[in-house]
Amino acid sequence: MFSNLIKIVIAATIVDNMVFIRYLALCSYVGITNSIDASIGMTFAVIFVQTLATAITWIIFHFFLRGLEYLQIIVFIFTIASLVQLVEIYLKKNVPSLYKAMGIYLPLITTNCMILAVTLINVDKNYNFIESLVYAIGSALGYGIALLILAGVRERLRVSNVPKFFRGYPLVFASMALIAIAFLGFKGLIK
Amino acid sequence: MKKSLLNEFMKGLTRENPILIIMLGLCSVLAVSTDVANGVGMSLGFSFVLITAELLSSAFRKIIPNEVRIPIFLIFIAVPTTIVDLIMKAYFPPLSKSMGVFIPLIVVNCIVLGRVEAFSSKKSLSESFMDSLGMAFGYSWVIILLSVIREILGKGTFLGKEIFSKNFEPMAILSFPPGGFFLIAIFIAILNGILKRRS
């Protein structure tokens, strides 16, 4: 049981890394890795919302959507959107310092495709409640690791001398390709 | 009048290409473009969702209250996505399986929500239709070209059929994630170079 959970964490964080191997959450990823501070803020916001969203969608799917599985997409996206809104209102009122630290990242999370994808994958893989939560936290951590790596690389890229047409996004994607090659190396880690 | 409509269509192809210039919706493009069949299927599904969502939000733009517009837009997007998902599952099960989670993910595709929020909720029906058509074509040519390159060079096949002799050694890296990142980097660099030279 316990080793199974550790397996899920390692798979979600490294072997199936959300950004480099599964290609999820790329829009926000490219936008935010401009600075390391922003990346850290986004990581915490994602871990928080991802865990909550997974718990709630798991309960909804297994208790309320019996026989109504085709409504899954609509119900899940509404759950996530309203959850983000609720968290925002709650934090603004009760924990203003945290709200300020998360700032713009909270609303951005609604359109982060990773949140919806993880809830759908959980249903697809038929994980139980604990496994779903562990998978959610693991994948959010994997996203955080990916953010920090690229944010660090981009700080260095800013001063590098490259051909004019390759500056900006092409260079960022080329570096992502190189990091992704490194992540491919973990492939045999979990059977 | 006619010229401006044509302009709404043309801008999606290169100048405001949703993927290569605005850099949105990259997840599905990179993930699905390993096979030509996937690329074509994805671009059809995406186009259907985008055109329906833009037309709906343009048609109802005068009666949608500003405060609840985002949830209403989400309905406009989620309903056609569910239709695409169910059709794929029913008629093309292998295709649906290989695209996996990326068909439901059209719901959170930033291009769709972005166009609906920034364009069609303010513009007329005909302008929205041309805009959605242009954006859909802009999305489709990138993903199909990408998938053709990745399937031919990465697997040595086209639509699943072998096209090279046995001596050809496919560049397997192209059908893995790093190849996708690298190809899109080259695409962006080329398009940037062309657009800059022209202006």
mmCIF file of C-alpha atoms in Angstrom:
data_model
loop_
_atom_site.group_PDB
_atom_site.id
_atom_site.type_symbol
_atom_site.label_atom_id
_atom_site.label_comp_id
_atom_site.label_asym_id
_atom_site.label_seq_id
_atom_site.Cartn_x
_atom_site.Cartn_y
_atom_site.Cartn_z
ATOM 1 C CA MET A 1 0.000 0.000 0.000
ATOM 2 C CA PHE A 2 2.637 2.487 1.129
ATOM 3 C CA SER A 3 5.130 1.518 -1.575
ATOM 4 C CA ASN A 4 2.353 1.870 -4.092
ATOM 5 C CA LEU A 5 1.815 5.477 -2.988
ATOM 6 C CA ILE A 6 5.532 6.264 -3.260
ATOM 7 C CA LYS A 7 5.477 4.795 -6.749
ATOM 8 C CA ILE A 8 2.624 7.108 -7.693
ATOM 9 C CA VAL A 9 4.476 10.158 -6.354
ATOM 10 C CA ILE A 10 7.690 9.377 -8.238
ATOM 11 C CA ALA A 11 5.771 8.627 -11.409
ATOM 12 C CA ALA A 12 3.775 11.852 -11.211
ATOM 13 C CA THR A 13 6.689 14.059 -10.238
ATOM 14 C CA ILE A 14 9.578 12.863 -12.345
ATOM 15 C CA VAL A 15 8.886 9.998 -14.722
ATOM 16 C CA ASP A 16 5.649 11.467 -16.108
ATOM 17 C CA ASN A 17 6.589 15.077 -15.438
ATOM 18 C CA MET A 18 3.565 17.218 -16.246
ATOM 19 C CA VAL A 19 5.432 19.787 -18.301
ATOM 20 C CA PHE A 20 8.296 17.979 -19.992
ATOM 21 C CA ILE A 21 6.794 14.576 -20.669
ATOM 22 C CA ARG A 22 3.032 15.088 -20.705
ATOM 23 C CA TYR A 23 3.040 18.575 -22.280
ATOM 24 C CA LEU A 24 0.503 20.024 -19.866
ATOM 25 C CA ALA A 25 0.159 23.579 -18.564
ATOM 26 C CA LEU A 26 2.512 25.001 -21.165
ATOM 27 C CA CYS A 27 0.757 28.367 -21.655
ATOM 28 C CA SER A 28 1.087 29.490 -18.066
ATOM 29 C CA TYR A 29 4.463 27.779 -17.874
ATOM 30 C CA VAL A 30 6.072 29.844 -20.633
ATOM 31 C CA GLY A 31 4.457 33.037 -19.315
ATOM 32 C CA ILE A 32 5.451 32.719 -15.683
ATOM 33 C CA THR A 33 9.011 31.422 -15.748
ATOM 34 C CA ASN A 34 10.250 34.947 -16.413
ATOM 35 C CA SER A 35 11.158 35.236 -12.738
ATOM 36 C CA ILE A 36 11.971 32.797 -9.940
ATOM 37 C CA ASP A 37 9.737 34.607 -7.403
ATOM 38 C CA ALA A 38 6.699 34.297 -9.656
ATOM 39 C CA SER A 39 7.454 30.618 -10.192
ATOM 40 C CA ILE A 40 7.488 29.932 -6.461
ATOM 41 C CA GLY A 41 4.184 31.778 -5.984
ATOM 42 C CA MET A 42 2.580 29.838 -8.798
ATOM 43 C CA THR A 43 3.852 26.512 -7.459
ATOM 44 C CA PHE A 44 2.190 26.995 -4.071
ATOM 45 C CA ALA A 45 -1.049 28.227 -5.630
ATOM 46 C CA VAL A 46 -1.149 25.168 -7.915
ATOM 47 C CA ILE A 47 -0.396 22.665 -5.134
ATOM 48 C CA PHE A 48 -3.192 24.186 -3.044
ATOM 49 C CA VAL A 49 -5.854 24.320 -5.757
ATOM 50 C CA GLN A 50 -4.859 20.989 -7.317
ATOM 51 C CA THR A 51 -5.278 19.098 -4.047
ATOM 52 C CA LEU A 52 -8.639 20.719 -3.283
ATOM 53 C CA ALA A 53 -9.945 20.259 -6.817
ATOM 54 C CA THR A 54 -8.953 16.595 -6.870
ATOM 55 C CA ALA A 55 -10.627 15.867 -3.537
ATOM 56 C CA ILE A 56 -13.875 17.563 -4.531
ATOM 57 C CA THR A 57 -14.113 16.186 -8.082
ATOM 58 C CA TRP A 58 -13.360 12.670 -6.792
ATOM 59 C CA ILE A 59 -16.264 12.898 -4.357
ATOM 60 C CA ILE A 60 -18.579 14.383 -6.992
ATOM 61 C CA PHE A 61 -17.681 11.757 -9.582
ATOM 62 C CA HIS A 62 -18.035 8.756 -7.317
ATOM 63 C CA PHE A 63 -21.208 9.803 -5.475
ATOM 64 C CA PHE A 64 -23.181 12.065 -7.801
ATOM 65 C CA LEU A 65 -22.248 11.210 -11.387
ATOM 66 C CA ARG A 66 -23.240 7.527 -11.418
ATOM 67 C CA GLY A 67 -24.818 6.973 -14.840
ATOM 68 C CA LEU A 68 -24.187 10.581 -15.859
ATOM 69 C CA GLU A 69 -20.544 10.141 -16.848
ATOM 70 C CA TYR A 70 -20.992 12.093 -20.083
ATOM 71 C CA LEU A 71 -21.503 15.263 -18.008
ATOM 72 C CA GLN A 72 -18.002 14.815 -16.605
ATOM 73 C CA ILE A 73 -16.274 17.586 -18.585
ATOM 74 C CA ILE A 74 -18.894 20.245 -17.869
ATOM 75 C CA VAL A 75 -19.244 19.358 -14.186
ATOM 76 C CA PHE A 76 -15.478 19.222 -13.608
ATOM 77 C CA ILE A 77 -14.694 22.548 -15.258
ATOM 78 C CA PHE A 78 -17.486 24.229 -13.316
ATOM 79 C CA THR A 79 -16.271 22.718 -10.072
ATOM 80 C CA ILE A 80 -12.760 23.986 -10.711
ATOM 81 C CA ALA A 81 -13.853 27.458 -11.799
ATOM 82 C CA SER A 82 -16.138 27.970 -8.816
ATOM 83 C CA LEU A 83 -13.596 26.447 -6.442
ATOM 84 C CA VAL A 84 -10.939 28.930 -7.562
ATOM 85 C CA GLN A 85 -13.432 31.760 -7.119
ATOM 86 C CA LEU A 86 -14.345 30.567 -3.600
ATOM 87 C CA VAL A 87 -10.720 30.188 -2.554
ATOM 88 C CA GLU A 88 -10.058 33.687 -3.834
ATOM 89 C CA ILE A 89 -12.925 35.202 -1.837
ATOM 90 C CA TYR A 90 -11.967 33.267 1.313
ATOM 91 C CA LEU A 91 -8.290 34.233 1.148
ATOM 92 C CA LYS A 92 -9.084 37.874 0.404
ATOM 93 C CA LYS A 93 -11.200 38.100 3.537
ATOM 94 C CA ASN A 94 -9.369 35.885 6.028
ATOM 95 C CA VAL A 95 -5.726 35.584 4.960
ATOM 96 C CA PRO A 96 -5.019 38.831 3.089
ATOM 97 C CA SER A 97 -1.242 38.366 3.201
ATOM 98 C CA LEU A 98 -1.491 34.994 1.456
ATOM 99 C CA TYR A 99 -3.982 36.450 -0.998
ATOM 100 C CA LYS A 100 -1.562 39.207 -1.854
ATOM 101 C CA ALA A 101 1.303 36.747 -2.286
ATOM 102 C CA MET A 102 -0.733 34.577 -4.679
ATOM 103 C CA GLY A 103 -2.077 37.638 -6.496
ATOM 104 C CA ILE A 104 -2.743 37.076 -10.148
ATOM 105 C CA TYR A 105 -1.834 33.388 -10.064
ATOM 106 C CA LEU A 106 -5.096 32.282 -8.464
ATOM 107 C CA PRO A 107 -7.442 33.336 -11.318
ATOM 108 C CA LEU A 108 -4.885 32.098 -13.850
ATOM 109 C CA ILE A 109 -5.208 28.596 -12.433
ATOM 110 C CA THR A 110 -8.718 28.168 -13.837
ATOM 111 C CA THR A 111 -7.306 27.989 -17.337
ATOM 112 C CA ASN A 112 -4.308 25.900 -16.308
ATOM 113 C CA CYS A 113 -5.045 22.708 -18.170
ATOM 114 C CA MET A 114 -3.091 20.617 -15.680
ATOM 115 C CA ILE A 115 -5.785 20.904 -12.990
ATOM 116 C CA LEU A 116 -8.542 19.570 -15.241
ATOM 117 C CA ALA A 117 -6.219 16.978 -16.756
ATOM 118 C CA VAL A 118 -5.212 15.536 -13.386
ATOM 119 C CA THR A 119 -8.828 15.203 -12.252
ATOM 120 C CA LEU A 120 -9.663 13.433 -15.527
ATOM 121 C CA ILE A 121 -6.606 11.160 -15.341
ATOM 122 C CA ASN A 122 -7.561 10.177 -11.789
ATOM 123 C CA VAL A 123 -10.972 9.045 -12.981
ATOM 124 C CA ASP A 124 -9.409 7.322 -15.975
ATOM 125 C CA LYS A 125 -6.908 5.361 -13.887
ATOM 126 C CA ASN A 126 -9.567 4.460 -11.332
ATOM 127 C CA TYR A 127 -7.503 5.668 -8.367
ATOM 128 C CA ASN A 128 -9.086 5.546 -4.911
ATOM 129 C CA PHE A 129 -9.375 8.680 -2.790
ATOM 130 C CA ILE A 130 -5.923 8.544 -1.165
ATOM 131 C CA GLU A 131 -4.177 7.598 -4.411
ATOM 132 C CA SER A 132 -5.909 10.473 -6.206
ATOM 133 C CA LEU A 133 -4.733 12.968 -3.603
ATOM 134 C CA VAL A 134 -1.178 11.627 -3.734
ATOM 135 C CA TYR A 135 -1.196 11.789 -7.527
ATOM 136 C CA ALA A 136 -2.489 15.378 -7.395
ATOM 137 C CA ILE A 137 0.195 16.542 -4.968
ATOM 138 C CA GLY A 138 2.914 14.678 -6.852
ATOM 139 C CA SER A 139 1.988 16.159 -10.195
ATOM 140 C CA ALA A 140 1.793 19.664 -8.732
ATOM 141 C CA LEU A 141 5.272 19.158 -7.256
ATOM 142 C CA GLY A 142 6.522 18.006 -10.656
ATOM 143 C CA TYR A 143 5.113 21.179 -12.151
ATOM 144 C CA GLY A 144 6.893 23.209 -9.466
ATOM 145 C CA ILE A 145 10.207 21.498 -10.175
ATOM 146 C CA ALA A 146 9.805 22.182 -13.888
ATOM 147 C CA LEU A 147 8.990 25.847 -13.210
ATOM 148 C CA LEU A 148 12.048 26.327 -11.018
ATOM 149 C CA ILE A 149 14.409 24.631 -13.484
ATOM 150 C CA LEU A 150 13.271 26.732 -16.433
ATOM 151 C CA ALA A 151 13.111 29.961 -14.403
ATOM 152 C CA GLY A 152 16.731 29.409 -13.434
ATOM 153 C CA VAL A 153 17.763 28.648 -16.993
ATOM 154 C CA ARG A 154 15.974 31.731 -18.295
ATOM 155 C CA GLU A 155 17.782 34.047 -15.879
ATOM 156 C CA ARG A 156 20.979 32.860 -17.505
ATOM 157 C CA LEU A 157 19.590 32.962 -21.068
ATOM 158 C CA ARG A 158 18.868 36.667 -20.725
ATOM 159 C CA VAL A 159 22.555 37.549 -20.966
ATOM 160 C CA SER A 160 23.510 34.978 -23.591
ATOM 161 C CA ASN A 161 24.456 35.961 -27.107
ATOM 162 C CA VAL A 162 22.274 34.230 -29.727
ATOM 163 C CA PRO A 163 21.272 34.950 -33.348
ATOM 164 C CA LYS A 164 18.558 37.604 -33.627
ATOM 165 C CA PHE A 165 15.788 35.391 -35.020
ATOM 166 C CA PHE A 166 16.331 32.801 -32.279
ATOM 167 C CA ARG A 167 15.968 35.255 -29.384
ATOM 168 C CA GLY A 168 12.974 35.046 -27.075
ATOM 169 C CA TYR A 169 10.541 32.158 -27.367
ATOM 170 C CA PRO A 170 12.499 29.957 -29.808
ATOM 171 C CA LEU A 171 15.423 29.915 -27.395
ATOM 172 C CA VAL A 172 13.120 29.084 -24.470
ATOM 173 C CA PHE A 173 11.624 26.153 -26.365
ATOM 174 C CA ALA A 174 15.014 24.893 -27.457
ATOM 175 C CA SER A 175 16.141 24.869 -23.808
ATOM 176 C CA MET A 176 12.938 23.084 -22.858
ATOM 177 C CA ALA A 177 13.796 20.451 -25.458
ATOM 178 C CA LEU A 178 17.178 19.907 -23.826
ATOM 179 C CA ILE A 179 15.660 19.655 -20.324
ATOM 180 C CA ALA A 180 13.048 17.249 -21.680
ATOM 181 C CA ILE A 181 15.837 15.000 -22.994
ATOM 182 C CA ALA A 182 17.192 14.866 -19.454
ATOM 183 C CA PHE A 183 13.757 13.926 -18.107
ATOM 184 C CA LEU A 184 13.423 11.160 -20.709
ATOM 185 C CA GLY A 185 16.353 9.537 -18.952
ATOM 186 C CA PHE A 186 14.114 8.728 -15.966
ATOM 187 C CA LYS A 187 11.833 6.647 -18.129
ATOM 188 C CA GLY A 188 12.887 3.216 -16.902
ATOM 189 C CA LEU A 189 12.721 4.216 -13.243
ATOM 190 C CA ILE A 190 9.229 2.829 -12.645
ATOM 191 C CA LYS A 191 7.863 -0.326 -14.196
ATOM 192 C CA MET B 1 -16.725 45.813 -45.748
ATOM 193 C CA LYS B 2 -15.721 42.728 -47.662
ATOM 194 C CA LYS B 3 -12.054 43.516 -47.357
ATOM 195 C CA SER B 4 -12.216 43.874 -43.595
ATOM 196 C CA LEU B 5 -13.926 40.484 -43.328
ATOM 197 C CA LEU B 6 -11.162 38.904 -45.385
ATOM 198 C CA ASN B 7 -8.685 40.599 -43.102
ATOM 199 C CA GLU B 8 -10.295 38.999 -40.023
ATOM 200 C CA PHE B 9 -9.757 35.649 -41.712
ATOM 201 C CA MET B 10 -6.211 36.214 -42.938
ATOM 202 C CA LYS B 11 -4.767 37.481 -39.661
ATOM 203 C CA GLY B 12 -5.217 34.110 -37.993
ATOM 204 C CA LEU B 13 -3.086 32.328 -40.588
ATOM 205 C CA THR B 14 0.240 34.066 -39.964
ATOM 206 C CA ARG B 15 0.279 37.582 -38.524
ATOM 207 C CA GLU B 16 -1.753 36.706 -35.410
ATOM 208 C CA ASN B 17 -1.294 32.954 -35.554
ATOM 209 C CA PRO B 18 -2.675 31.648 -32.240
ATOM 210 C CA ILE B 19 0.138 29.159 -31.720
ATOM 211 C CA LEU B 20 3.287 30.598 -33.223
ATOM 212 C CA ILE B 21 2.777 34.311 -32.497
ATOM 213 C CA ILE B 22 0.390 34.559 -29.545
ATOM 214 C CA MET B 23 1.807 31.349 -28.013
ATOM 215 C CA LEU B 24 -1.440 29.905 -26.714
ATOM 216 C CA GLY B 25 -2.837 26.382 -26.743
ATOM 217 C CA LEU B 26 0.567 24.773 -27.012
ATOM 218 C CA CYS B 27 -0.213 21.755 -24.849
ATOM 219 C CA SER B 28 -2.536 20.039 -27.288
ATOM 220 C CA VAL B 29 -0.435 20.987 -30.321
ATOM 221 C CA LEU B 30 2.737 19.408 -28.982
ATOM 222 C CA ALA B 31 1.110 16.406 -27.356
ATOM 223 C CA VAL B 32 -1.081 15.288 -30.220
ATOM 224 C CA SER B 33 1.177 15.979 -33.212
ATOM 225 C CA THR B 34 3.069 12.675 -33.092
ATOM 226 C CA ASP B 35 0.809 11.124 -35.772
ATOM 227 C CA VAL B 36 -0.886 12.687 -38.794
ATOM 228 C CA ALA B 37 -4.225 11.055 -37.933
ATOM 229 C CA ASN B 38 -4.118 12.567 -34.452
ATOM 230 C CA GLY B 39 -3.206 15.986 -35.832
ATOM 231 C CA VAL B 40 -6.099 15.987 -38.317
ATOM 232 C CA GLY B 41 -8.557 14.716 -35.701
ATOM 233 C CA MET B 42 -7.475 17.316 -33.181
ATOM 234 C CA SER B 43 -7.689 20.189 -35.640
ATOM 235 C CA LEU B 44 -11.211 19.137 -36.703
ATOM 236 C CA GLY B 45 -12.375 18.878 -33.087
ATOM 237 C CA PHE B 46 -10.748 22.147 -32.130
ATOM 238 C CA SER B 47 -12.188 23.993 -35.135
ATOM 239 C CA PHE B 48 -15.693 22.765 -34.350
ATOM 240 C CA VAL B 49 -15.463 23.911 -30.729
ATOM 241 C CA LEU B 50 -13.926 27.286 -31.586
ATOM 242 C CA ILE B 51 -16.430 28.152 -34.334
ATOM 243 C CA THR B 52 -19.445 27.075 -32.257
ATOM 244 C CA ALA B 53 -18.264 28.933 -29.160
ATOM 245 C CA GLU B 54 -17.521 32.157 -31.061
ATOM 246 C CA LEU B 55 -20.849 32.086 -32.908
ATOM 247 C CA LEU B 56 -22.809 31.427 -29.708
ATOM 248 C CA SER B 57 -21.109 34.144 -27.704
ATOM 249 C CA SER B 58 -21.486 36.622 -30.560
ATOM 250 C CA ALA B 59 -25.156 35.785 -31.037
ATOM 251 C CA PHE B 60 -25.981 36.223 -27.355
ATOM 252 C CA ARG B 61 -23.553 39.063 -26.654
ATOM 253 C CA LYS B 62 -26.286 41.651 -25.984
ATOM 254 C CA ILE B 63 -28.137 39.673 -23.329
ATOM 255 C CA ILE B 64 -25.200 38.232 -21.351
ATOM 256 C CA PRO B 65 -24.662 40.195 -18.125
ATOM 257 C CA ASN B 66 -21.059 41.245 -17.708
ATOM 258 C CA GLU B 67 -20.691 39.817 -14.182
ATOM 259 C CA VAL B 68 -21.391 36.191 -15.106
ATOM 260 C CA ARG B 69 -19.933 36.155 -18.607
ATOM 261 C CA ILE B 70 -17.049 33.761 -17.873
ATOM 262 C CA PRO B 71 -19.274 30.896 -16.575
ATOM 263 C CA ILE B 72 -21.595 31.396 -19.547
ATOM 264 C CA PHE B 73 -18.655 31.290 -21.961
ATOM 265 C CA LEU B 74 -17.531 28.090 -20.235
ATOM 266 C CA ILE B 75 -20.916 26.522 -21.070
ATOM 267 C CA PHE B 76 -20.587 27.640 -24.697
ATOM 268 C CA ILE B 77 -17.193 25.915 -24.836
ATOM 269 C CA ALA B 78 -17.893 22.841 -22.713
ATOM 270 C CA VAL B 79 -20.996 21.745 -24.618
ATOM 271 C CA PRO B 80 -19.369 21.454 -28.084
ATOM 272 C CA THR B 81 -16.312 19.867 -26.441
ATOM 273 C CA THR B 82 -18.517 17.194 -24.889
ATOM 274 C CA ILE B 83 -20.114 16.613 -28.293
ATOM 275 C CA VAL B 84 -16.693 16.163 -29.918
ATOM 276 C CA ASP B 85 -15.560 13.865 -27.111
ATOM 277 C CA LEU B 86 -18.635 11.637 -27.373
ATOM 278 C CA ILE B 87 -18.483 11.500 -31.204
ATOM 279 C CA MET B 88 -14.801 10.528 -31.109
ATOM 280 C CA LYS B 89 -15.479 7.861 -28.484
ATOM 281 C CA ALA B 90 -18.373 6.435 -30.482
ATOM 282 C CA TYR B 91 -17.005 6.452 -34.042
ATOM 283 C CA PHE B 92 -13.200 6.632 -33.740
ATOM 284 C CA PRO B 93 -12.307 4.726 -30.562
ATOM 285 C CA PRO B 94 -8.602 4.159 -31.387
ATOM 286 C CA LEU B 95 -8.127 7.849 -32.245
ATOM 287 C CA SER B 96 -9.928 8.881 -29.077
ATOM 288 C CA LYS B 97 -7.728 6.573 -27.034
ATOM 289 C CA SER B 98 -4.450 7.842 -28.476
ATOM 290 C CA MET B 99 -5.429 11.481 -27.935
ATOM 291 C CA GLY B 100 -6.531 10.621 -24.422
ATOM 292 C CA VAL B 101 -7.090 13.530 -22.106
ATOM 293 C CA PHE B 102 -6.446 16.175 -24.746
ATOM 294 C CA ILE B 103 -9.945 16.200 -26.242
ATOM 295 C CA PRO B 104 -11.646 17.151 -22.954
ATOM 296 C CA LEU B 105 -8.838 19.662 -22.482
ATOM 297 C CA ILE B 106 -10.148 21.753 -25.409
ATOM 298 C CA VAL B 107 -12.392 23.247 -22.690
ATOM 299 C CA VAL B 108 -9.433 24.981 -21.071
ATOM 300 C CA ASN B 109 -7.643 25.732 -24.327
ATOM 301 C CA CYS B 110 -6.572 29.348 -23.888
ATOM 302 C CA ILE B 111 -7.147 30.135 -27.575
ATOM 303 C CA VAL B 112 -10.870 29.407 -27.362
ATOM 304 C CA LEU B 113 -11.532 31.331 -24.154
ATOM 305 C CA GLY B 114 -9.221 34.111 -25.314
ATOM 306 C CA ARG B 115 -10.967 34.625 -28.667
ATOM 307 C CA VAL B 116 -14.436 34.415 -27.112
ATOM 308 C CA GLU B 117 -13.568 36.915 -24.376
ATOM 309 C CA ALA B 118 -11.511 39.342 -26.430
ATOM 310 C CA PHE B 119 -13.191 39.198 -29.826
ATOM 311 C CA SER B 120 -16.531 37.566 -30.453
ATOM 312 C CA SER B 121 -18.272 38.824 -27.305
ATOM 313 C CA LYS B 122 -17.922 42.332 -28.761
ATOM 314 C CA LYS B 123 -18.184 41.789 -32.522
ATOM 315 C CA SER B 124 -20.907 40.948 -35.018
ATOM 316 C CA LEU B 125 -21.807 37.445 -36.118
ATOM 317 C CA SER B 126 -20.097 37.650 -39.526
ATOM 318 C CA GLU B 127 -16.875 39.080 -38.097
ATOM 319 C CA SER B 128 -16.807 36.416 -35.391
ATOM 320 C CA PHE B 129 -17.360 33.689 -37.950
ATOM 321 C CA MET B 130 -14.463 34.891 -40.119
ATOM 322 C CA ASP B 131 -12.248 35.298 -37.065
ATOM 323 C CA SER B 132 -12.984 31.808 -35.768
ATOM 324 C CA LEU B 133 -12.445 30.339 -39.231
ATOM 325 C CA GLY B 134 -9.090 32.102 -39.542
ATOM 326 C CA MET B 135 -7.948 31.049 -36.090
ATOM 327 C CA ALA B 136 -9.065 27.472 -36.733
ATOM 328 C CA PHE B 137 -7.079 27.362 -39.988
ATOM 329 C CA GLY B 138 -4.106 28.984 -38.276
ATOM 330 C CA TYR B 139 -4.215 26.288 -35.594
ATOM 331 C CA SER B 140 -4.756 23.488 -38.102
ATOM 332 C CA TRP B 141 -1.916 24.230 -40.500
ATOM 333 C CA VAL B 142 0.605 24.376 -37.671
ATOM 334 C CA ILE B 143 -0.537 21.149 -36.013
ATOM 335 C CA ILE B 144 -0.881 19.219 -39.304
ATOM 336 C CA LEU B 145 2.495 20.346 -40.651
ATOM 337 C CA LEU B 146 4.083 19.509 -37.314
ATOM 338 C CA SER B 147 2.496 16.061 -37.245
ATOM 339 C CA VAL B 148 3.513 15.311 -40.855
ATOM 340 C CA ILE B 149 7.148 16.137 -40.082
ATOM 341 C CA ARG B 150 7.101 14.244 -36.809
ATOM 342 C CA GLU B 151 5.476 11.125 -38.206
ATOM 343 C CA ILE B 152 7.553 10.889 -41.404
ATOM 344 C CA LEU B 153 10.923 11.617 -39.831
ATOM 345 C CA GLY B 154 10.230 10.245 -36.350
ATOM 346 C CA LYS B 155 8.543 6.975 -37.259
ATOM 347 C CA GLY B 156 9.185 6.608 -41.000
ATOM 348 C CA THR B 157 5.451 6.230 -41.672
ATOM 349 C CA PHE B 158 2.644 8.332 -43.115
ATOM 350 C CA LEU B 159 -0.886 7.728 -41.782
ATOM 351 C CA GLY B 160 0.434 4.476 -40.364
ATOM 352 C CA LYS B 161 1.965 3.107 -43.597
ATOM 353 C CA GLU B 162 5.691 2.519 -44.064
ATOM 354 C CA ILE B 163 7.046 4.856 -46.725
ATOM 355 C CA PHE B 164 10.788 4.314 -46.595
ATOM 356 C CA SER B 165 12.904 1.275 -47.372
ATOM 357 C CA LYS B 166 14.438 -0.726 -44.539
ATOM 358 C CA ASN B 167 17.678 1.258 -44.742
ATOM 359 C CA PHE B 168 16.012 4.373 -43.346
ATOM 360 C CA GLU B 169 16.702 4.884 -39.669
ATOM 361 C CA PRO B 170 13.897 7.049 -38.182
ATOM 362 C CA MET B 171 14.887 9.886 -35.856
ATOM 363 C CA ALA B 172 12.972 8.505 -32.892
ATOM 364 C CA ILE B 173 13.620 11.607 -30.805
ATOM 365 C CA LEU B 174 11.111 13.538 -32.957
ATOM 366 C CA SER B 175 8.206 11.449 -31.765
ATOM 367 C CA PHE B 176 9.264 11.945 -28.135
ATOM 368 C CA PRO B 177 8.590 15.153 -26.164
ATOM 369 C CA PRO B 178 11.992 16.846 -26.780
ATOM 370 C CA GLY B 179 11.497 16.644 -30.538
ATOM 371 C CA GLY B 180 8.184 18.476 -30.242
ATOM 372 C CA PHE B 181 9.729 21.296 -28.233
ATOM 373 C CA PHE B 182 12.613 21.605 -30.648
ATOM 374 C CA LEU B 183 10.451 21.648 -33.793
ATOM 375 C CA ILE B 184 8.145 24.324 -32.394
ATOM 376 C CA ALA B 185 11.199 26.425 -31.543
ATOM 377 C CA ILE B 186 12.329 26.177 -35.164
ATOM 378 C CA PHE B 187 8.826 26.985 -36.460
ATOM 379 C CA ILE B 188 8.606 30.127 -34.329
ATOM 380 C CA ALA B 189 12.089 31.246 -35.356
ATOM 381 C CA ILE B 190 11.297 30.803 -39.070
ATOM 382 C CA LEU B 191 7.935 32.612 -38.896
ATOM 383 C CA ASN B 192 9.459 35.431 -36.838
ATOM 384 C CA GLY B 193 12.243 35.793 -39.382
ATOM 385 C CA ILE B 194 9.815 35.949 -42.325
ATOM 386 C CA LEU B 195 7.429 38.416 -40.654
ATOM 387 C CA LYS B 196 10.258 40.691 -39.553
ATOM 388 C CA ARG B 197 11.847 40.784 -42.998
ATOM 389 C CA ARG B 198 8.513 41.678 -44.581
ATOM 390 C CA SER B 199 7.736 44.599 -42.264
#
